[in-house]
PDB file of C-alpha atoms and ligand atoms in Angstrom:
ATOM      1  CA  MET A  13      37.572  -5.258   7.867  1.00 80.00           C
ATOM      2  CA  TYR A  14      35.059  -2.853   9.355  1.00 88.00           C
ATOM      3  CA  LEU A  15      31.701  -2.932   7.589  1.00 93.00           C
ATOM      4  CA  MET A  16      29.714   0.251   7.385  1.00 96.00           C
ATOM      5  CA  GLN A  17      25.937   0.385   7.736  1.00 98.00           C
ATOM      6  CA  VAL A  18      23.720   3.213   6.515  1.00 98.00           C
ATOM      7  CA  ALA A  19      20.006   3.237   7.378  1.00 98.00           C
ATOM      8  CA  ILE A  20      17.534   5.360   5.432  1.00 98.00           C
ATOM      9  CA  ASP A  21      13.968   5.418   6.709  1.00 98.00           C
ATOM     10  CA  GLY A  22      10.972   7.558   5.931  1.00 98.00           C
ATOM     11  CA  PRO A  23       7.396   7.661   4.633  1.00 98.00           C
ATOM     12  CA  ALA A  24       6.195   6.437   1.232  1.00 96.00           C
ATOM     13  CA  SER A  25       7.620   8.054  -1.900  1.00 94.00           C
ATOM     14  CA  ALA A  26      10.079  10.279  -0.051  1.00 95.00           C
ATOM     15  CA  GLY A  27      12.770   9.326  -2.583  1.00 94.00           C
ATOM     16  CA  LYS A  28      14.588   6.870  -0.324  1.00 96.00           C
ATOM     17  CA  SER A  29      15.294   4.223  -2.944  1.00 95.00           C
ATOM     18  CA  THR A  30      16.213   6.707  -5.685  1.00 94.00           C
ATOM     19  CA  VAL A  31      18.937   8.340  -3.604  1.00 97.00           C
ATOM     20  CA  ALA A  32      20.013   5.151  -1.819  1.00 97.00           C
ATOM     21  CA  LYS A  33      20.675   3.440  -5.161  1.00 96.00           C
ATOM     22  CA  ILE A  34      22.848   6.318  -6.417  1.00 97.00           C
ATOM     23  CA  VAL A  35      24.820   6.659  -3.192  1.00 97.00           C
ATOM     24  CA  ALA A  36      25.363   2.883  -3.019  1.00 96.00           C
ATOM     25  CA  LYS A  37      26.657   2.821  -6.591  1.00 95.00           C
ATOM     26  CA  ASN A  38      28.984   5.801  -6.043  1.00 96.00           C
ATOM     27  CA  LEU A  39      30.483   4.306  -2.895  1.00 96.00           C
ATOM     28  CA  SER A  40      30.371   0.631  -4.006  1.00 95.00           C
ATOM     29  CA  PHE A  41      28.083  -0.322  -1.111  1.00 96.00           C
ATOM     30  CA  ILE A  42      25.353  -2.899  -1.552  1.00 95.00           C
ATOM     31  CA  TYR A  43      21.807  -1.538  -1.546  1.00 96.00           C
ATOM     32  CA  ILE A  44      18.914  -3.382   0.094  1.00 97.00           C
ATOM     33  CA  ASP A  45      15.362  -2.268  -0.637  1.00 98.00           C
ATOM     34  CA  THR A  46      13.415  -3.757   2.283  1.00 98.00           C
ATOM     35  CA  GLY A  47      10.090  -2.427   0.952  1.00 98.00           C
ATOM     36  CA  ALA A  48      10.590  -4.683  -2.079  1.00 98.00           C
ATOM     37  CA  MET A  49      10.858  -7.651   0.289  1.00 98.00           C
ATOM     38  CA  TYR A  50       7.508  -6.892   1.994  1.00 98.00           C
ATOM     39  CA  ARG A  51       5.995  -6.298  -1.434  1.00 98.00           C
ATOM     40  CA  THR A  52       7.232  -9.739  -2.523  1.00 98.00           C
ATOM     41  CA  CYS A  53       5.592 -11.330   0.555  1.00 98.00           C
ATOM     42  CA  THR A  54       2.363  -9.601  -0.506  1.00 98.00           C
ATOM     43  CA  LEU A  55       2.755 -10.952  -4.045  1.00 98.00           C
ATOM     44  CA  ILE A  56       3.247 -14.465  -2.649  1.00 98.00           C
ATOM     45  CA  ALA A  57      -0.099 -14.152  -0.797  1.00 98.00           C
ATOM     46  CA  ARG A  58      -1.850 -12.771  -3.876  1.00 98.00           C
ATOM     47  CA  ASP A  59      -0.497 -15.399  -6.280  1.00 98.00           C
ATOM     48  CA  ASN A  60      -1.658 -18.155  -3.944  1.00 98.00           C
ATOM     49  CA  GLN A  61      -5.057 -16.566  -3.271  1.00 98.00           C
ATOM     50  CA  VAL A  62      -4.290 -16.336   0.429  1.00 98.00           C
ATOM     51  CA  ASP A  63      -5.987 -13.695   2.552  1.00 98.00           C
ATOM     52  CA  TYR A  64      -3.590 -10.806   3.291  1.00 98.00           C
ATOM     53  CA  GLY A  65      -4.268 -11.279   7.018  1.00 98.00           C
ATOM     54  CA  ASP A  66      -3.700 -15.055   7.094  1.00 98.00           C
ATOM     55  CA  GLU A  67      -0.370 -15.040   8.887  1.00 98.00           C
ATOM     56  CA  ALA A  68       0.074 -18.815   9.266  1.00 98.00           C
ATOM     57  CA  GLU A  69      -0.542 -19.516   5.583  1.00 98.00           C
ATOM     58  CA  ILE A  70       1.635 -16.614   4.397  1.00 98.00           C
ATOM     59  CA  LEU A  71       4.487 -17.748   6.656  1.00 98.00           C
ATOM     60  CA  LYS A  72       4.244 -21.273   5.297  1.00 98.00           C
ATOM     61  CA  LEU A  73       4.468 -19.967   1.748  1.00 98.00           C
ATOM     62  CA  ILE A  74       7.402 -17.642   2.583  1.00 98.00           C
ATOM     63  CA  ASP A  75       9.237 -20.635   4.052  1.00 98.00           C
ATOM     64  CA  GLN A  76       8.851 -22.445   0.747  1.00 98.00           C
ATOM     65  CA  SER A  77      10.140 -19.438  -1.238  1.00 98.00           C
ATOM     66  CA  THR A  78      13.417 -17.614  -1.800  1.00 98.00           C
ATOM     67  CA  ILE A  79      13.438 -13.816  -1.956  1.00 98.00           C
ATOM     68  CA  SER A  80      16.656 -12.341  -3.307  1.00 97.00           C
ATOM     69  CA  PHE A  81      18.217  -9.412  -5.166  1.00 96.00           C
ATOM     70  CA  LYS A  82      20.276  -9.822  -8.317  1.00 95.00           C
ATOM     71  CA  ASN A  83      22.033  -7.375 -10.573  1.00 89.00           C
ATOM     72  CA  LYS A  84      20.940  -7.479 -14.186  1.00 89.00           C
ATOM     73  CA  ALA A  85      22.619  -5.088 -16.644  1.00 85.00           C
ATOM     74  CA  GLY A  86      23.626  -2.768 -13.803  1.00 83.00           C
ATOM     75  CA  GLU A  87      20.122  -2.661 -12.338  1.00 88.00           C
ATOM     76  CA  GLN A  88      18.997  -4.302  -9.148  1.00 92.00           C
ATOM     77  CA  LYS A  89      16.138  -6.748  -9.644  1.00 96.00           C
ATOM     78  CA  VAL A  90      13.989  -8.539  -7.077  1.00 98.00           C
ATOM     79  CA  TYR A  91      13.588 -12.279  -7.467  1.00 98.00           C
ATOM     80  CA  LEU A  92      10.994 -14.639  -6.084  1.00 98.00           C
ATOM     81  CA  ASN A  93      12.642 -18.048  -6.504  1.00 98.00           C
ATOM     82  CA  ASP A  94      14.007 -17.801 -10.056  1.00 96.00           C
ATOM     83  CA  LYS A  95      11.466 -15.259 -11.326  1.00 98.00           C
ATOM     84  CA  ASP A  96      12.113 -11.534 -11.730  1.00 98.00           C
ATOM     85  CA  VAL A  97       9.187  -9.873  -9.895  1.00 98.00           C
ATOM     86  CA  SER A  98      10.550  -6.297  -9.943  1.00 96.00           C
ATOM     87  CA  LEU A  99       7.550  -5.024 -11.902  1.00 93.00           C
ATOM     88  CA  ALA A 100       4.928  -7.359 -10.448  1.00 96.00           C
ATOM     89  CA  ILE A 101       5.513  -5.987  -6.930  1.00 97.00           C
ATOM     90  CA  ARG A 102       4.774  -2.378  -8.002  1.00 92.00           C
ATOM     91  CA  THR A 103       1.160  -2.832  -9.111  1.00 91.00           C
ATOM     92  CA  PRO A 104      -1.578  -0.816  -7.340  1.00 90.00           C
ATOM     93  CA  GLU A 105      -3.008  -4.008  -5.833  1.00 95.00           C
ATOM     94  CA  ILE A 106       0.284  -4.875  -4.120  1.00 96.00           C
ATOM     95  CA  THR A 107       0.839  -1.270  -3.018  1.00 94.00           C
ATOM     96  CA  GLU A 108      -2.649  -1.152  -1.534  1.00 95.00           C
ATOM     97  CA  ASN A 109      -2.230  -4.342   0.499  1.00 98.00           C
ATOM     98  CA  VAL A 110       1.437  -4.365   1.487  1.00 98.00           C
ATOM     99  CA  SER A 111       0.831  -2.509   4.779  1.00 98.00           C
ATOM    100  CA  GLN A 112      -1.474  -5.287   5.959  1.00 98.00           C
ATOM    101  CA  VAL A 113       1.060  -8.016   5.208  1.00 98.00           C
ATOM    102  CA  SER A 114       3.992  -6.039   6.605  1.00 98.00           C
ATOM    103  CA  ALA A 115       2.135  -5.579   9.909  1.00 98.00           C
ATOM    104  CA  LEU A 116       2.140  -9.351  10.556  1.00 98.00           C
ATOM    105  CA  ALA A 117       4.602 -10.178  13.356  1.00 98.00           C
ATOM    106  CA  GLY A 118       5.870 -13.415  11.838  1.00 98.00           C
ATOM    107  CA  VAL A 119       6.449 -11.834   8.434  1.00 98.00           C
ATOM    108  CA  ARG A 120       8.456  -9.015  10.015  1.00 98.00           C
ATOM    109  CA  GLN A 121      10.514 -11.465  12.047  1.00 98.00           C
ATOM    110  CA  LYS A 122      11.465 -13.444   8.947  1.00 98.00           C
ATOM    111  CA  MET A 123      12.252 -10.378   6.847  1.00 98.00           C
ATOM    112  CA  VAL A 124      14.352  -8.724   9.563  1.00 98.00           C
ATOM    113  CA  GLU A 125      16.358 -11.937   9.914  1.00 98.00           C
ATOM    114  CA  LEU A 126      16.956 -12.039   6.170  1.00 97.00           C
ATOM    115  CA  GLN A 127      17.830  -8.326   6.040  1.00 98.00           C
ATOM    116  CA  ARG A 128      20.436  -8.682   8.800  1.00 97.00           C
ATOM    117  CA  GLU A 129      21.916 -11.690   7.054  1.00 96.00           C
ATOM    118  CA  MET A 130      22.161  -9.741   3.770  1.00 95.00           C
ATOM    119  CA  ALA A 131      23.761  -6.798   5.567  1.00 95.00           C
ATOM    120  CA  GLY A 132      26.321  -8.924   7.366  1.00 92.00           C
ATOM    121  CA  LYS A 133      28.853  -9.323   4.573  1.00 88.00           C
ATOM    122  CA  ASN A 134      29.251  -5.897   2.946  1.00 93.00           C
ATOM    123  CA  ASN A 135      29.139  -2.169   3.432  1.00 96.00           C
ATOM    124  CA  VAL A 136      25.426  -1.584   3.128  1.00 97.00           C
ATOM    125  CA  ILE A 137      22.768   1.035   2.542  1.00 98.00           C
ATOM    126  CA  MET A 138      19.361  -0.242   3.542  1.00 98.00           C
ATOM    127  CA  ASP A 139      16.107   1.649   3.162  1.00 98.00           C
ATOM    128  CA  GLY A 140      12.710   1.075   4.720  1.00 98.00           C
ATOM    129  CA  ARG A 141      10.612   2.072   7.711  1.00 98.00           C
ATOM    130  CA  ASP A 142      12.316   0.402  10.692  1.00 98.00           C
ATOM    131  CA  ILE A 143      15.956   0.108   9.661  1.00 98.00           C
ATOM    132  CA  GLY A 144      17.360   2.645  12.125  1.00 98.00           C
ATOM    133  CA  THR A 145      15.037   1.576  14.945  1.00 98.00           C
ATOM    134  CA  THR A 146      14.991  -2.216  14.591  1.00 98.00           C
ATOM    135  CA  VAL A 147      16.912  -3.868  11.754  1.00 98.00           C
ATOM    136  CA  LEU A 148      20.268  -2.078  12.142  1.00 98.00           C
ATOM    137  CA  PRO A 149      20.007  -0.205  15.468  1.00 98.00           C
ATOM    138  CA  ASN A 150      23.806   0.290  15.508  1.00 97.00           C
ATOM    139  CA  ALA A 151      24.020   1.708  11.971  1.00 98.00           C
ATOM    140  CA  ASP A 152      26.871   4.210  11.534  1.00 97.00           C
ATOM    141  CA  VAL A 153      24.636   6.721   9.744  1.00 98.00           C
ATOM    142  CA  LYS A 154      20.872   6.974  10.162  1.00 98.00           C
ATOM    143  CA  ILE A 155      18.799   9.228   7.964  1.00 98.00           C
ATOM    144  CA  PHE A 156      15.092   9.955   8.205  1.00 98.00           C
ATOM    145  CA  LEU A 157      13.944  11.290   4.858  1.00 98.00           C
ATOM    146  CA  ILE A 158      10.762  13.314   4.752  1.00 98.00           C
ATOM    147  CA  ALA A 159       8.977  15.578   2.252  1.00 97.00           C
ATOM    148  CA  SER A 160       5.540  17.175   2.100  1.00 97.00           C
ATOM    149  CA  VAL A 161       2.777  14.821   0.979  1.00 97.00           C
ATOM    150  CA  GLU A 162       2.059  17.131  -1.994  1.00 97.00           C
ATOM    151  CA  SER A 163       5.605  16.918  -3.290  1.00 96.00           C
ATOM    152  CA  ARG A 164       5.767  13.166  -2.731  1.00 97.00           C
ATOM    153  CA  ALA A 165       2.522  12.670  -4.648  1.00 97.00           C
ATOM    154  CA  LYS A 166       3.767  14.912  -7.468  1.00 96.00           C
ATOM    155  CA  ARG A 167       7.005  12.908  -7.780  1.00 93.00           C
ATOM    156  CA  ARG A 168       5.051   9.667  -7.868  1.00 92.00           C
ATOM    157  CA  PHE A 169       2.643  11.171 -10.441  1.00 94.00           C
ATOM    158  CA  LEU A 170       5.543  12.126 -12.760  1.00 93.00           C
ATOM    159  CA  ASP A 171       7.137   8.750 -12.233  1.00 88.00           C
ATOM    160  CA  PHE A 172       3.868   7.040 -13.237  1.00 86.00           C
ATOM    161  CA  GLN A 173       3.486   9.336 -16.250  1.00 91.00           C
ATOM    162  CA  GLU A 174       6.924   8.338 -17.459  1.00 90.00           C
ATOM    163  CA  LYS A 175       5.875   4.694 -17.243  1.00 83.00           C
ATOM    164  CA  GLY A 176       2.630   5.406 -19.114  1.00 86.00           C
ATOM    165  CA  ILE A 177       0.435   4.822 -16.044  1.00 82.00           C
ATOM    166  CA  HIS A 178      -2.320   7.336 -15.415  1.00 86.00           C
ATOM    167  CA  GLN A 179      -3.496   7.943 -11.870  1.00 88.00           C
ATOM    168  CA  ASP A 180      -5.126  11.076 -10.553  1.00 93.00           C
ATOM    169  CA  LEU A 181      -2.790  13.261  -8.467  1.00 96.00           C
ATOM    170  CA  LYS A 182      -5.363  13.552  -5.652  1.00 96.00           C
ATOM    171  CA  ASP A 183      -5.780   9.752  -5.569  1.00 94.00           C
ATOM    172  CA  ILE A 184      -2.024   9.274  -5.323  1.00 94.00           C
ATOM    173  CA  GLU A 185      -1.909  11.778  -2.459  1.00 96.00           C
ATOM    174  CA  HIS A 186      -4.712   9.938  -0.676  1.00 96.00           C
ATOM    175  CA  ASP A 187      -3.038   6.517  -1.142  1.00 95.00           C
ATOM    176  CA  ILE A 188       0.231   7.842   0.256  1.00 96.00           C
ATOM    177  CA  GLU A 189      -1.517   9.277   3.323  1.00 97.00           C
ATOM    178  CA  VAL A 190      -3.411   6.047   3.994  1.00 97.00           C
ATOM    179  CA  ARG A 191      -0.256   3.909   3.683  1.00 96.00           C
ATOM    180  CA  ASP A 192       1.772   6.247   5.921  1.00 97.00           C
ATOM    181  CA  TYR A 193      -0.984   6.154   8.540  1.00 98.00           C
ATOM    182  CA  LYS A 194      -1.075   2.342   8.553  1.00 97.00           C
ATOM    183  CA  ASP A 195       2.727   2.042   8.587  1.00 98.00           C
ATOM    184  CA  SER A 196       3.162   4.481  11.456  1.00 97.00           C
ATOM    185  CA  HIS A 197       0.307   3.131  13.583  1.00 98.00           C
ATOM    186  CA  ARG A 198       1.003  -0.598  13.471  1.00 97.00           C
ATOM    187  CA  GLU A 199       1.983  -2.360  16.666  1.00 96.00           C
ATOM    188  CA  ILE A 200       5.344  -3.822  15.644  1.00 96.00           C
ATOM    189  CA  SER A 201       8.206  -1.631  14.390  1.00 97.00           C
ATOM    190  CA  PRO A 202       6.075   1.251  13.149  1.00 97.00           C
ATOM    191  CA  LEU A 203       7.523   3.900  10.846  1.00 97.00           C
ATOM    192  CA  LYS A 204       9.386   6.132  13.273  1.00 96.00           C
ATOM    193  CA  LYS A 205      12.471   8.308  13.308  1.00 98.00           C
ATOM    194  CA  ALA A 206      15.239   6.713  15.393  1.00 98.00           C
ATOM    195  CA  ALA A 207      16.338   8.953  18.252  1.00 98.00           C
ATOM    196  CA  ASP A 208      19.807   9.278  16.705  1.00 97.00           C
ATOM    197  CA  ALA A 209      18.683   9.713  13.075  1.00 98.00           C
ATOM    198  CA  ILE A 210      19.281  12.880  11.098  1.00 98.00           C
ATOM    199  CA  GLU A 211      16.078  14.231   9.600  1.00 98.00           C
ATOM    200  CA  LEU A 212      16.317  15.499   6.046  1.00 98.00           C
ATOM    201  CA  ASP A 213      13.372  17.349   4.500  1.00 97.00           C
ATOM    202  CA  THR A 214      13.706  16.913   0.731  1.00 96.00           C
ATOM    203  CA  THR A 215      10.613  18.927  -0.265  1.00 96.00           C
ATOM    204  CA  ASN A 216      12.735  21.616  -1.871  1.00 95.00           C
ATOM    205  CA  MET A 217      15.840  19.590  -2.636  1.00 96.00           C
ATOM    206  CA  SER A 218      16.909  18.018  -5.939  1.00 95.00           C
ATOM    207  CA  ILE A 219      17.997  14.378  -6.093  1.00 95.00           C
ATOM    208  CA  ASP A 220      21.606  15.540  -6.584  1.00 97.00           C
ATOM    209  CA  GLU A 221      21.423  17.696  -3.460  1.00 97.00           C
ATOM    210  CA  VAL A 222      20.067  14.838  -1.350  1.00 97.00           C
ATOM    211  CA  VAL A 223      22.710  12.461  -2.730  1.00 98.00           C
ATOM    212  CA  ALA A 224      25.477  14.984  -1.945  1.00 98.00           C
ATOM    213  CA  LYS A 225      24.199  15.558   1.582  1.00 97.00           C
ATOM    214  CA  ILE A 226      23.950  11.834   2.396  1.00 98.00           C
ATOM    215  CA  THR A 227      27.344  11.079   0.798  1.00 97.00           C
ATOM    216  CA  ASN A 228      28.860  13.819   2.919  1.00 97.00           C
ATOM    217  CA  LEU A 229      27.339  12.366   6.112  1.00 96.00           C
ATOM    218  CA  ILE A 230      28.697   8.913   5.246  1.00 96.00           C
ATOM    219  CA  GLU A 231      32.173  10.185   4.393  1.00 94.00           C
ATOM    220  CA  LYS A 232      32.350  12.070   7.674  1.00 93.00           C
ATOM    221  CA  ASN A 233      31.765   8.731   9.436  1.00 89.00           C
ATOM    222  CA  GLN A 234      34.284   6.687   7.445  1.00 80.00           C
TER     223      GLN A 234
HETATM  224  O1  C5P B  15       9.353   1.315   0.472  1.00 93.83           O
HETATM  225  P1  C5P B  15       8.066   0.808  -0.122  1.00 93.83           P
HETATM  226  O2  C5P B  15       7.059   1.893  -0.332  1.00 93.83           O
HETATM  227  O3  C5P B  15       8.262  -0.032  -1.332  1.00 93.83           O
HETATM  228  O4  C5P B  15       7.489  -0.157   1.005  1.00 93.83           O
HETATM  229  C1  C5P B  15       6.301  -0.862   0.827  1.00 93.83           C
HETATM  230  C2  C5P B  15       5.685  -1.189   2.172  1.00 93.83           C
HETATM  231  O5  C5P B  15       6.459  -2.158   2.861  1.00 93.83           O
HETATM  232  C3  C5P B  15       5.533  -0.050   3.157  1.00 93.83           C
HETATM  233  O6  C5P B  15       4.373   0.740   2.914  1.00 93.83           O
HETATM  234  C4  C5P B  15       5.452  -0.789   4.492  1.00 93.83           C
HETATM  235  O7  C5P B  15       4.155  -1.284   4.720  1.00 93.83           O
HETATM  236  C5  C5P B  15       6.361  -1.977   4.256  1.00 93.83           C
HETATM  237  N1  C5P B  15       7.702  -1.791   4.810  1.00 93.83           N
HETATM  238  C6  C5P B  15       7.890  -2.062   6.149  1.00 93.83           C
HETATM  239  N2  C5P B  15       9.136  -2.000   6.691  1.00 93.83           N
HETATM  240  C7  C5P B  15      10.196  -1.688   5.935  1.00 93.83           C
HETATM  241  C8  C5P B  15      10.024  -1.372   4.565  1.00 93.83           C
HETATM  242  C9  C5P B  15       8.758  -1.415   4.039  1.00 93.83           C
HETATM  243  O8  C5P B  15       6.943  -2.346   6.862  1.00 93.83           O
HETATM  244  N3  C5P B  15      11.414  -1.686   6.483  1.00 93.83           N
END
């Protein structure tokens, strides 16, 4: 059976995971949130009081751990060994430091290996920064999702509000810009549109419109 691969890349808070989850559910594809995997590596460093730049120590700890995704009541959860870390990986401290950990060559090598292994058995939608360029260079559909930094910050602000977290809109905007800069200027697999990716600017699009557009692109390729 032919397995289909869909790669969705783009900057922080462009709505990649929101739309990828819906499309995956509608089409019965598996969804892999690669950002969650780098966040979990960052959590491993934090929980063990290891410096975020200490590659050797972080790699040793990753080797002793299992990062996986499991479905719980219809929702995808991230597990570190047998612990649900879905919320723990979204704290400001992890968000602030994940770009440093994800820039480490050895960490990327291990995660890419794991991501390819996860993608090997099912139709898959994977989102991240380097999926179309590095992880799944032969993906059937590649999408590069962008939106203005103002609209991305506003979405994140509303998302936080819903969860009862208060953070200043300007601070969110600043954090997004800093993370995008780091992710697109690192040496290995920086955030970059693949040459054959379709760019989709979602600044003025609703979630439903983005979902419809991506579904249409996938169905055209099936
Ligand atoms: O997608 P999310 O914002 O959760 O990603 C968190 C971080 O993980 C990114 O800012 C980036 O540093 C890293 N990342 C990466 N490569 C990917 C996905 C995420 O380097 N494929």
